[in-house]
PDB file of C-alpha atoms in Angstrom:
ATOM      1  CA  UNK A   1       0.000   0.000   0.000  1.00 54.00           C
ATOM      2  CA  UNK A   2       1.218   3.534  -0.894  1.00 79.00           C
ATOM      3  CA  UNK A   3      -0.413   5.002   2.356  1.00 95.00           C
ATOM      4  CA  UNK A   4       0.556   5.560   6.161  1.00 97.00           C
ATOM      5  CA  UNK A   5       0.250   2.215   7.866  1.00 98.00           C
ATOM      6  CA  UNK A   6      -0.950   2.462  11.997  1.00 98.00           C
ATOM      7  CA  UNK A   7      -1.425  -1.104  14.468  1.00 98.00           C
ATOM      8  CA  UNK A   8      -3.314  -1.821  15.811  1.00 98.00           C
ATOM      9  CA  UNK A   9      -6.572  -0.029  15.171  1.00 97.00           C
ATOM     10  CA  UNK A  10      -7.859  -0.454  18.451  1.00 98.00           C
ATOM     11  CA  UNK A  11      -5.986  -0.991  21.497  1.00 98.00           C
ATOM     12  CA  UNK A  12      -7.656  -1.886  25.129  1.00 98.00           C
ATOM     13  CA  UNK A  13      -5.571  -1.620  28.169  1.00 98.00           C
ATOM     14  CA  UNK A  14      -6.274  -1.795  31.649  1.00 98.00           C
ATOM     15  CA  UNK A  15      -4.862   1.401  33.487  1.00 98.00           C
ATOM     16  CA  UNK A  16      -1.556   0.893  34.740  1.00 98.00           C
ATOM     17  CA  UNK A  17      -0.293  -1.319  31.465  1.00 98.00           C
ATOM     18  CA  UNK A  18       2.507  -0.560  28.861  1.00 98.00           C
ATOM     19  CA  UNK A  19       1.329   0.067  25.409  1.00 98.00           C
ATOM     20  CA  UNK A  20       3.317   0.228  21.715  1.00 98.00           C
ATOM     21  CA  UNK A  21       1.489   1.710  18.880  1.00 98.00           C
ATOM     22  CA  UNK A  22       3.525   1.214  15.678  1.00 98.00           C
ATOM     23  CA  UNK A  23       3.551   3.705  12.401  1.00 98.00           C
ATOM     24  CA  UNK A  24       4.747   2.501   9.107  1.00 98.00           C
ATOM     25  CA  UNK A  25       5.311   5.786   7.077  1.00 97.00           C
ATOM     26  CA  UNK A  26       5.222   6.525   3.296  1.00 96.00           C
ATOM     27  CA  UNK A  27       8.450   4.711   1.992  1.00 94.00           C
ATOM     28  CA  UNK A  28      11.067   7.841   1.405  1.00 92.00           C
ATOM     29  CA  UNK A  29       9.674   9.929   3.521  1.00 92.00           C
ATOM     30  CA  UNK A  30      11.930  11.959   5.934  1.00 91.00           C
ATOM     31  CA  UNK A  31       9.415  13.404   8.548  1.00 91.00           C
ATOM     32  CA  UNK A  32       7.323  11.184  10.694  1.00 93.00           C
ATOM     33  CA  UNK A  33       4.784  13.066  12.795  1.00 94.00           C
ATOM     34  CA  UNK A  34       2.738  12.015  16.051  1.00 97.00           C
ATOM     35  CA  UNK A  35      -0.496  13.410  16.987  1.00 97.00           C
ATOM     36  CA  UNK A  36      -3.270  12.529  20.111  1.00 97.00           C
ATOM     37  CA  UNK A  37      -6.635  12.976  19.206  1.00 97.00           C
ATOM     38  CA  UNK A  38      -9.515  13.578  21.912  1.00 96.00           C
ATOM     39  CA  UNK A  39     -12.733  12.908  21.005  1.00 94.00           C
ATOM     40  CA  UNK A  40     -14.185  15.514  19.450  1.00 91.00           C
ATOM     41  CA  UNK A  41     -11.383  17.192  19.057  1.00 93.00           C
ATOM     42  CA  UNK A  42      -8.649  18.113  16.293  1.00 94.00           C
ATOM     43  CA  UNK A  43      -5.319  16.245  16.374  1.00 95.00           C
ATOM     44  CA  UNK A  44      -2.714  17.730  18.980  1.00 95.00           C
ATOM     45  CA  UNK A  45       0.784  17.678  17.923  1.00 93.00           C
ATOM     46  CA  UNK A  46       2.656  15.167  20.222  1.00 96.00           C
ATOM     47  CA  UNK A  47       6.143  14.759  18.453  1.00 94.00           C
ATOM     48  CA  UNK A  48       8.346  15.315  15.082  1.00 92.00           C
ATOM     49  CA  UNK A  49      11.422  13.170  13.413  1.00 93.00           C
ATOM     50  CA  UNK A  50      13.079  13.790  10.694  1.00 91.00           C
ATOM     51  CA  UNK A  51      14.688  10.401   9.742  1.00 93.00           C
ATOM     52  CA  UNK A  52      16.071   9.020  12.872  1.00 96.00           C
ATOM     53  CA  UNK A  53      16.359  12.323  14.780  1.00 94.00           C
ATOM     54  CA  UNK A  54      13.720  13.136  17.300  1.00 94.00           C
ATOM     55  CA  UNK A  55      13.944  17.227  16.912  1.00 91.00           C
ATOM     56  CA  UNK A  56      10.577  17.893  18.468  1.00 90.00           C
ATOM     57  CA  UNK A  57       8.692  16.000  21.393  1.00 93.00           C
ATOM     58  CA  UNK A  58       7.523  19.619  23.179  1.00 92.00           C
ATOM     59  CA  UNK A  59       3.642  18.102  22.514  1.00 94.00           C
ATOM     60  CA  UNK A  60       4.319  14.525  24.464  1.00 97.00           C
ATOM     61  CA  UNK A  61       2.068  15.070  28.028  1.00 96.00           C
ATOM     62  CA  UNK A  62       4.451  13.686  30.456  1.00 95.00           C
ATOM     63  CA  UNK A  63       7.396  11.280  30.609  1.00 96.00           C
ATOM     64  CA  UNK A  64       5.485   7.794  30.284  1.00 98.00           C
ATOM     65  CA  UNK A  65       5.439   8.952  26.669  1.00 98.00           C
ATOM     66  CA  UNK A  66       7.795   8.139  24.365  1.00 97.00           C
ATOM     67  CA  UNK A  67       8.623   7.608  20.572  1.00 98.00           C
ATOM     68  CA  UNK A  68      11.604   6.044  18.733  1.00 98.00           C
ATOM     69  CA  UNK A  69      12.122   5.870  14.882  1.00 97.00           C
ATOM     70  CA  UNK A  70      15.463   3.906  15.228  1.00 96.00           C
ATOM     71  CA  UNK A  71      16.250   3.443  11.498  1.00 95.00           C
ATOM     72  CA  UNK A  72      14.407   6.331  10.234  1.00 93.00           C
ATOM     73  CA  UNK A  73      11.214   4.087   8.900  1.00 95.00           C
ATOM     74  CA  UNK A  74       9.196   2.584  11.264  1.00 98.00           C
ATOM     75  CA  UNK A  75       7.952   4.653  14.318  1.00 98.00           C
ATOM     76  CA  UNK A  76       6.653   3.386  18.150  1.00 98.00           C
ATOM     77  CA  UNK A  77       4.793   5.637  20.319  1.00 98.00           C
ATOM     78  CA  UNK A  78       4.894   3.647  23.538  1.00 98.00           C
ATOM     79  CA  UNK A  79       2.785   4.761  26.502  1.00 98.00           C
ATOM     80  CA  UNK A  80       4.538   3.666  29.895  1.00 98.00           C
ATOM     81  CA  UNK A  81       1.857   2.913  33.048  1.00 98.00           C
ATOM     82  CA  UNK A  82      -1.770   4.392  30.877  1.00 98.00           C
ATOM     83  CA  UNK A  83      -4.288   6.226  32.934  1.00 97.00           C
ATOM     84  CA  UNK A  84      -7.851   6.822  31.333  1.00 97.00           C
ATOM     85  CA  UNK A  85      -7.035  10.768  30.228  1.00 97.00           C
ATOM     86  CA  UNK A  86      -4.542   8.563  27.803  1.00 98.00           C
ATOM     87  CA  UNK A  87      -7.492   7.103  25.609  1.00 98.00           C
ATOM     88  CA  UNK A  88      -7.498   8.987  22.513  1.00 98.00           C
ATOM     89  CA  UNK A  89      -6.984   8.399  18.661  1.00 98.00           C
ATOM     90  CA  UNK A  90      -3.246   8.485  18.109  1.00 98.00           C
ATOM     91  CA  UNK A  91      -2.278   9.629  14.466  1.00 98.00           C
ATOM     92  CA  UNK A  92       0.969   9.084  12.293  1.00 97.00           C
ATOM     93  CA  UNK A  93       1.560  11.347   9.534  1.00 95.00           C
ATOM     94  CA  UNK A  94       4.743  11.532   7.106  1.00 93.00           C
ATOM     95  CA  UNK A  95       5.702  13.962   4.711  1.00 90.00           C
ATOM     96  CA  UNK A  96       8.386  13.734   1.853  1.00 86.00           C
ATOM     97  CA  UNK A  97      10.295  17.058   2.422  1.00 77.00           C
ATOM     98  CA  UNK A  98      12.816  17.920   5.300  1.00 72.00           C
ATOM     99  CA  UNK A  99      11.706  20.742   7.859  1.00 58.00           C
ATOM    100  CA  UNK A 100      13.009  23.704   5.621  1.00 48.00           C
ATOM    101  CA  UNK A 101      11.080  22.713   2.980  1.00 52.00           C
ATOM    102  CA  UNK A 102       8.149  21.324   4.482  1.00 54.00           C
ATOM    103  CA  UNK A 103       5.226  24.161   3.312  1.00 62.00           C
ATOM    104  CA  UNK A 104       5.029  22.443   0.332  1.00 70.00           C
ATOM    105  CA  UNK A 105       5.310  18.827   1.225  1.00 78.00           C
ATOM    106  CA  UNK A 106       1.506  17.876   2.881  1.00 86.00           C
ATOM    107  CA  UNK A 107       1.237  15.803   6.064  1.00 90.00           C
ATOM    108  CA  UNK A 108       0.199  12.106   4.815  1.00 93.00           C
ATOM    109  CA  UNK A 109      -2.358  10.653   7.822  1.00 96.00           C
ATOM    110  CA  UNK A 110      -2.690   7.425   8.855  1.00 97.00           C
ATOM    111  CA  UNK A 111      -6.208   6.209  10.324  1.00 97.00           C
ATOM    112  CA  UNK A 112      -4.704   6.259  13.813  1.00 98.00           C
ATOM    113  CA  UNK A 113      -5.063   3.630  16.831  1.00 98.00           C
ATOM    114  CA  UNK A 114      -8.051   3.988  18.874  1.00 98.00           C
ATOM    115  CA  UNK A 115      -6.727   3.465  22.703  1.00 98.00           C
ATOM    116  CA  UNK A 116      -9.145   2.785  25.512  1.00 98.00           C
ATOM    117  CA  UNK A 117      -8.140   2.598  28.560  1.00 98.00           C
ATOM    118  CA  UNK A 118     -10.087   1.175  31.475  1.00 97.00           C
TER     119      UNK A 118
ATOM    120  CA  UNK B   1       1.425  30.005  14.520  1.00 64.00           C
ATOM    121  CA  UNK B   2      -1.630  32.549  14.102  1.00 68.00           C
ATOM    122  CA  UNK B   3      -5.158  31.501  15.262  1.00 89.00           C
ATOM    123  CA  UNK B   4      -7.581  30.736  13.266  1.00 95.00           C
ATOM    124  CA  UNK B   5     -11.837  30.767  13.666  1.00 96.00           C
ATOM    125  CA  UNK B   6     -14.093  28.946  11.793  1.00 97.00           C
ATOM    126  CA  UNK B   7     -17.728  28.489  12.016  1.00 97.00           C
ATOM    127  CA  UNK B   8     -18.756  25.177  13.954  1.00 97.00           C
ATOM    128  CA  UNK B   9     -21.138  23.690  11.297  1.00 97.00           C
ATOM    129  CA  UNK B  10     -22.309  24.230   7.882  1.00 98.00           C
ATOM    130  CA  UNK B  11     -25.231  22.603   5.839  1.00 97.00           C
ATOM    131  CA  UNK B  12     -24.724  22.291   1.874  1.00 96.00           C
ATOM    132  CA  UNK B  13     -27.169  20.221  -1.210  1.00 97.00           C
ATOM    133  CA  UNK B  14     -25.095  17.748  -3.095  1.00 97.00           C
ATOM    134  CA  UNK B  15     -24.199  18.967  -6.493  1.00 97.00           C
ATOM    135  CA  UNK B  16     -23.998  22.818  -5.168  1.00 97.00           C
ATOM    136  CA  UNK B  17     -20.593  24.696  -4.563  1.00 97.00           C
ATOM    137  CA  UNK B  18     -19.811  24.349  -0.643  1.00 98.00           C
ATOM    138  CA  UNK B  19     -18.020  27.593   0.396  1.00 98.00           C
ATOM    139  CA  UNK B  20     -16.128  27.185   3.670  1.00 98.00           C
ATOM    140  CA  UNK B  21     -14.912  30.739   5.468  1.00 98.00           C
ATOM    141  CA  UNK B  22     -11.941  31.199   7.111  1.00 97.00           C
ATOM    142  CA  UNK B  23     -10.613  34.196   9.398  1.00 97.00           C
ATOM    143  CA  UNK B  24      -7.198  34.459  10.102  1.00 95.00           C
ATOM    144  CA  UNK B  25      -6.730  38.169  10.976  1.00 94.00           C
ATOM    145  CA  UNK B  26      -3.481  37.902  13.110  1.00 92.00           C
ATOM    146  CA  UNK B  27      -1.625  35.762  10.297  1.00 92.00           C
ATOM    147  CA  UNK B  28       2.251  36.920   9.628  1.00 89.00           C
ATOM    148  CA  UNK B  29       3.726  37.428   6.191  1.00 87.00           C
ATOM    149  CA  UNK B  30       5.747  34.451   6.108  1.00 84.00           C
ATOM    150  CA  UNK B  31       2.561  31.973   7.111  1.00 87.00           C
ATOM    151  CA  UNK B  32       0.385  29.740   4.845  1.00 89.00           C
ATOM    152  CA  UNK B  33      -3.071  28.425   4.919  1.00 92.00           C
ATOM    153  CA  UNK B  34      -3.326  25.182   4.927  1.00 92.00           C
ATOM    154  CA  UNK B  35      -7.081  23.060   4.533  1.00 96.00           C
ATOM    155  CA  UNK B  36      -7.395  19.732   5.786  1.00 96.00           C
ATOM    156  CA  UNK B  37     -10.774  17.662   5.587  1.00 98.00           C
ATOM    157  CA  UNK B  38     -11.159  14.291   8.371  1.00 98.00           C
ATOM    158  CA  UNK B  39     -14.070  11.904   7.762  1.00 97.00           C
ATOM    159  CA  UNK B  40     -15.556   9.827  10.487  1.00 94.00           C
ATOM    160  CA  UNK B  41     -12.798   7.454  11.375  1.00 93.00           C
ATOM    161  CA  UNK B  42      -9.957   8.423   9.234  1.00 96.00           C
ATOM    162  CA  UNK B  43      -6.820  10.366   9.753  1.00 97.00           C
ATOM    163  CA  UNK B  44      -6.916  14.169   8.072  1.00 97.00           C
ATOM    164  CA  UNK B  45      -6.740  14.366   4.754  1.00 96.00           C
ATOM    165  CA  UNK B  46      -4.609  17.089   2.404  1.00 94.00           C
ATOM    166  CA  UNK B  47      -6.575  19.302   0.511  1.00 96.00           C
ATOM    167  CA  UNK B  48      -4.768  22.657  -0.668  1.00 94.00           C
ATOM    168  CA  UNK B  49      -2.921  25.376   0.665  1.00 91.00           C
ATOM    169  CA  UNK B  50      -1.322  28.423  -0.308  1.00 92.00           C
ATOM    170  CA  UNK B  51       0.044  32.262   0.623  1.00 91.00           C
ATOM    171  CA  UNK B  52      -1.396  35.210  -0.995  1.00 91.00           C
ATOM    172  CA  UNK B  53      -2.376  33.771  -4.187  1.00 87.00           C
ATOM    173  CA  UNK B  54      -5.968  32.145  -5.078  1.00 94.00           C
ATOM    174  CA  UNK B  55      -5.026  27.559  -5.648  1.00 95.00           C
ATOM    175  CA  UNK B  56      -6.611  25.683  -7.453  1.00 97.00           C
ATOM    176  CA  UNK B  57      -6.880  21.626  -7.697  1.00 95.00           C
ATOM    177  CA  UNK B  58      -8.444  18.659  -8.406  1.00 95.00           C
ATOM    178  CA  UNK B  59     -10.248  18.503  -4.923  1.00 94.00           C
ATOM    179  CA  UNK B  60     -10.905  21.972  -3.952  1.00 97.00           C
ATOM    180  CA  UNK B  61     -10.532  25.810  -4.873  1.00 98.00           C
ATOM    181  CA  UNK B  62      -8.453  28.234  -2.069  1.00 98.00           C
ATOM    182  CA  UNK B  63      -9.438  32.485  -2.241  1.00 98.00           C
ATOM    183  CA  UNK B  64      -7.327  33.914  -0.171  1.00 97.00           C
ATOM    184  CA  UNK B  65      -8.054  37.956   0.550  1.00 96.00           C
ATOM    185  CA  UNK B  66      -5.819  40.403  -0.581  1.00 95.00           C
ATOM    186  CA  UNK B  67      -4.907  41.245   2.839  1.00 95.00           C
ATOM    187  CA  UNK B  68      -4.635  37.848   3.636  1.00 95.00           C
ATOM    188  CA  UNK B  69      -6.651  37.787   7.084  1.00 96.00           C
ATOM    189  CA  UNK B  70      -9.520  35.347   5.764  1.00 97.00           C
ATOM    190  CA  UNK B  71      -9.861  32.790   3.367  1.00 97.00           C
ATOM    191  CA  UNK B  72     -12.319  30.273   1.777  1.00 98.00           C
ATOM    192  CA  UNK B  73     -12.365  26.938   0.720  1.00 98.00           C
ATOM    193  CA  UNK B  74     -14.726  26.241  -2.097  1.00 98.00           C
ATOM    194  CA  UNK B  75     -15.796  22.546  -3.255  1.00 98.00           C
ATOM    195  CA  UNK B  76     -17.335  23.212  -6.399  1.00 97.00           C
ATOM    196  CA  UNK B  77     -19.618  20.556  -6.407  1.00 96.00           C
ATOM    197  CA  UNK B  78     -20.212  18.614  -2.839  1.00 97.00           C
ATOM    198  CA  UNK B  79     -21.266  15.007  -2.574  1.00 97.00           C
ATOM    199  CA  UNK B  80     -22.302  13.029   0.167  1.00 97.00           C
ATOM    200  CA  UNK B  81     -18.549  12.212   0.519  1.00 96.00           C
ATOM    201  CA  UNK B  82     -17.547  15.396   0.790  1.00 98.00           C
ATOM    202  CA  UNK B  83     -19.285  15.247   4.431  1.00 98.00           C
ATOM    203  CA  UNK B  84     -16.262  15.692   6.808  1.00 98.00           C
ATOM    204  CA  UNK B  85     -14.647  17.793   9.152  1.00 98.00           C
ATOM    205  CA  UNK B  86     -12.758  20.854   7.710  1.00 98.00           C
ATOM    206  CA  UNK B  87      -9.641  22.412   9.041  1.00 97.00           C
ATOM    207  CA  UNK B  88      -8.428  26.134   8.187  1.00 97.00           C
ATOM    208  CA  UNK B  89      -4.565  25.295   9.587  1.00 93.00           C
ATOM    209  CA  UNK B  90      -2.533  28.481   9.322  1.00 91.00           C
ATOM    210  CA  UNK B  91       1.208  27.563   9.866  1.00 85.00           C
ATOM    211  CA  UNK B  92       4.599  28.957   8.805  1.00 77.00           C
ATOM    212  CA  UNK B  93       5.939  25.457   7.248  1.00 62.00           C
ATOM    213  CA  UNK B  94       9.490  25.985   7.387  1.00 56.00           C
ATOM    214  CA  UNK B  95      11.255  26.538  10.488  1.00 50.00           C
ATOM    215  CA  UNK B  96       8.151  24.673  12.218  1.00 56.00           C
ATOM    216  CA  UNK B  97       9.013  21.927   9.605  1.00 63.00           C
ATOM    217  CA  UNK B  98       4.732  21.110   8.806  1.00 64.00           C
ATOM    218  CA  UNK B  99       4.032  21.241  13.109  1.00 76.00           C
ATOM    219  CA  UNK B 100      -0.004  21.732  12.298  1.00 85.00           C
ATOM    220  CA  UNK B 101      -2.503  23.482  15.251  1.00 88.00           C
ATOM    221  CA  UNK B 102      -5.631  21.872  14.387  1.00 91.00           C
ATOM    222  CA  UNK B 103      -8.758  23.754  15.990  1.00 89.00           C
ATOM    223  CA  UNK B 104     -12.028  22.765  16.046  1.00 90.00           C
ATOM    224  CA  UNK B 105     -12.636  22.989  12.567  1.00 96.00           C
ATOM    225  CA  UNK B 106     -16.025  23.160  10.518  1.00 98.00           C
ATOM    226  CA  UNK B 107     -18.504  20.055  10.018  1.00 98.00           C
ATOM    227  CA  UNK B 108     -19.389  20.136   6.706  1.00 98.00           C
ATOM    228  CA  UNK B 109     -22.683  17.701   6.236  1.00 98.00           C
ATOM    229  CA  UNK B 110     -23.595  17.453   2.366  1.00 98.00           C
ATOM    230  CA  UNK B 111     -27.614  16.397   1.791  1.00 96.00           C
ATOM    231  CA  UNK B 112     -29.327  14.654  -0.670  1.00 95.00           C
TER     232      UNK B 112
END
């Protein structure tokens, strides 16, 4: 598939469990995106890559989050010890271009994981 | 990035050009607007953007004001898939290398 690639879809955990949501981005793309997504909300931005580099994580809540992209394809957003205000839709988006370039290089979405926590 | 408002809901007849507003009065000279749709249970979606000039593509149509502080999206000719949630993003690309501030955005339900 030519698309962003999320797993699971959905994702139950009991509070208090470790969680790993992975992101398979567009092949060739350089910047790998996370957002959280409330219910009825928009997307909040959580954290940015570019290839292997983590150069943004200001938008990750606390400290049991955290994201790797190792080898500057695959992405995991893990979620150490979930509470309930950590059930949300978690997005992956890629885009081709490099940050400097990146106003004309759109954000390509995956259809997120849906985590419930209970 | 600037702040953008955008009515809650809008109503439009399949077939008929849906015009979505956009205000972005506090937007700086180096920012675009960016529109992104999300249907029930999908991730956003890319639709257009642009900076001063009017855009044009397959999906949508982007008239930006000549003092840049609103903006509208315009779907020529809605169908029921067109029935989404719409989001006027206004960012400076670049140096915050695509970072996107989604708001609330504007449900867009397309009727028979």
């Amino acid at each position: 598939g030519a698309g962003v690639s999320q797993s699971p879809r959905y994702k139950v955990a009991k509070r208090g469990q470790d969680v790993a949501l992975r992101c398979d981005p567009i092949s060739g793309h350089v910047s790998l995106f996370w957002y959280q997504q409330a219910l009825g909300q928009g997307p909040e931005f959580l954290t940015y890559f570019q290839n292997e580099a983590q150069l943004d994580k200001s938008g990750l809540p606390s400290d049991r989050f955290f994201a790797e992209r190792p080898e500057g394809s695959v992405s995991t957003l893990k979620i150490q010890r979930t509470q309930q205000e950590d059930s949300a839709v978690y997005l992956c988006a890629s885009s081709l271009a490099p940050g400097q370039s990146s106003y004309n290089s759109p954000l390509h979405f995956g259809n997120g994981t849906r985590l419930t926590v209970t | 990035d600037a702040k953008t408002t955008q009515p809650p809901s809008m109503d439009c007849a399949e077939g008929r050009a849906a015009n979505l507003p956009c205000n972005h009065s506090t937007i700086s000279g180096n920012e675009y607007v960016y529109w992104y749709r999300q249907i029930h249970s999908q991730g956003p979606q890319y639709i257009i953007h642009g900076l001063k000039n009017n855009e044009t593509n397959e999906m949508a149509s982007l008239i930006i004001t000549e003092d840049r502080k609103s903006s509208t999206l315009i779907l020529p000719h809605a169908t029921l898939r067109d029935t989404a949630v719409y989001y006027c993003i206004v960012s400076a690309g670049g140096t915050s290398y695509g970072k996107l501030t989604f708001g609330q955005g504007t449900i867009l339900t397309v009727h028979p």
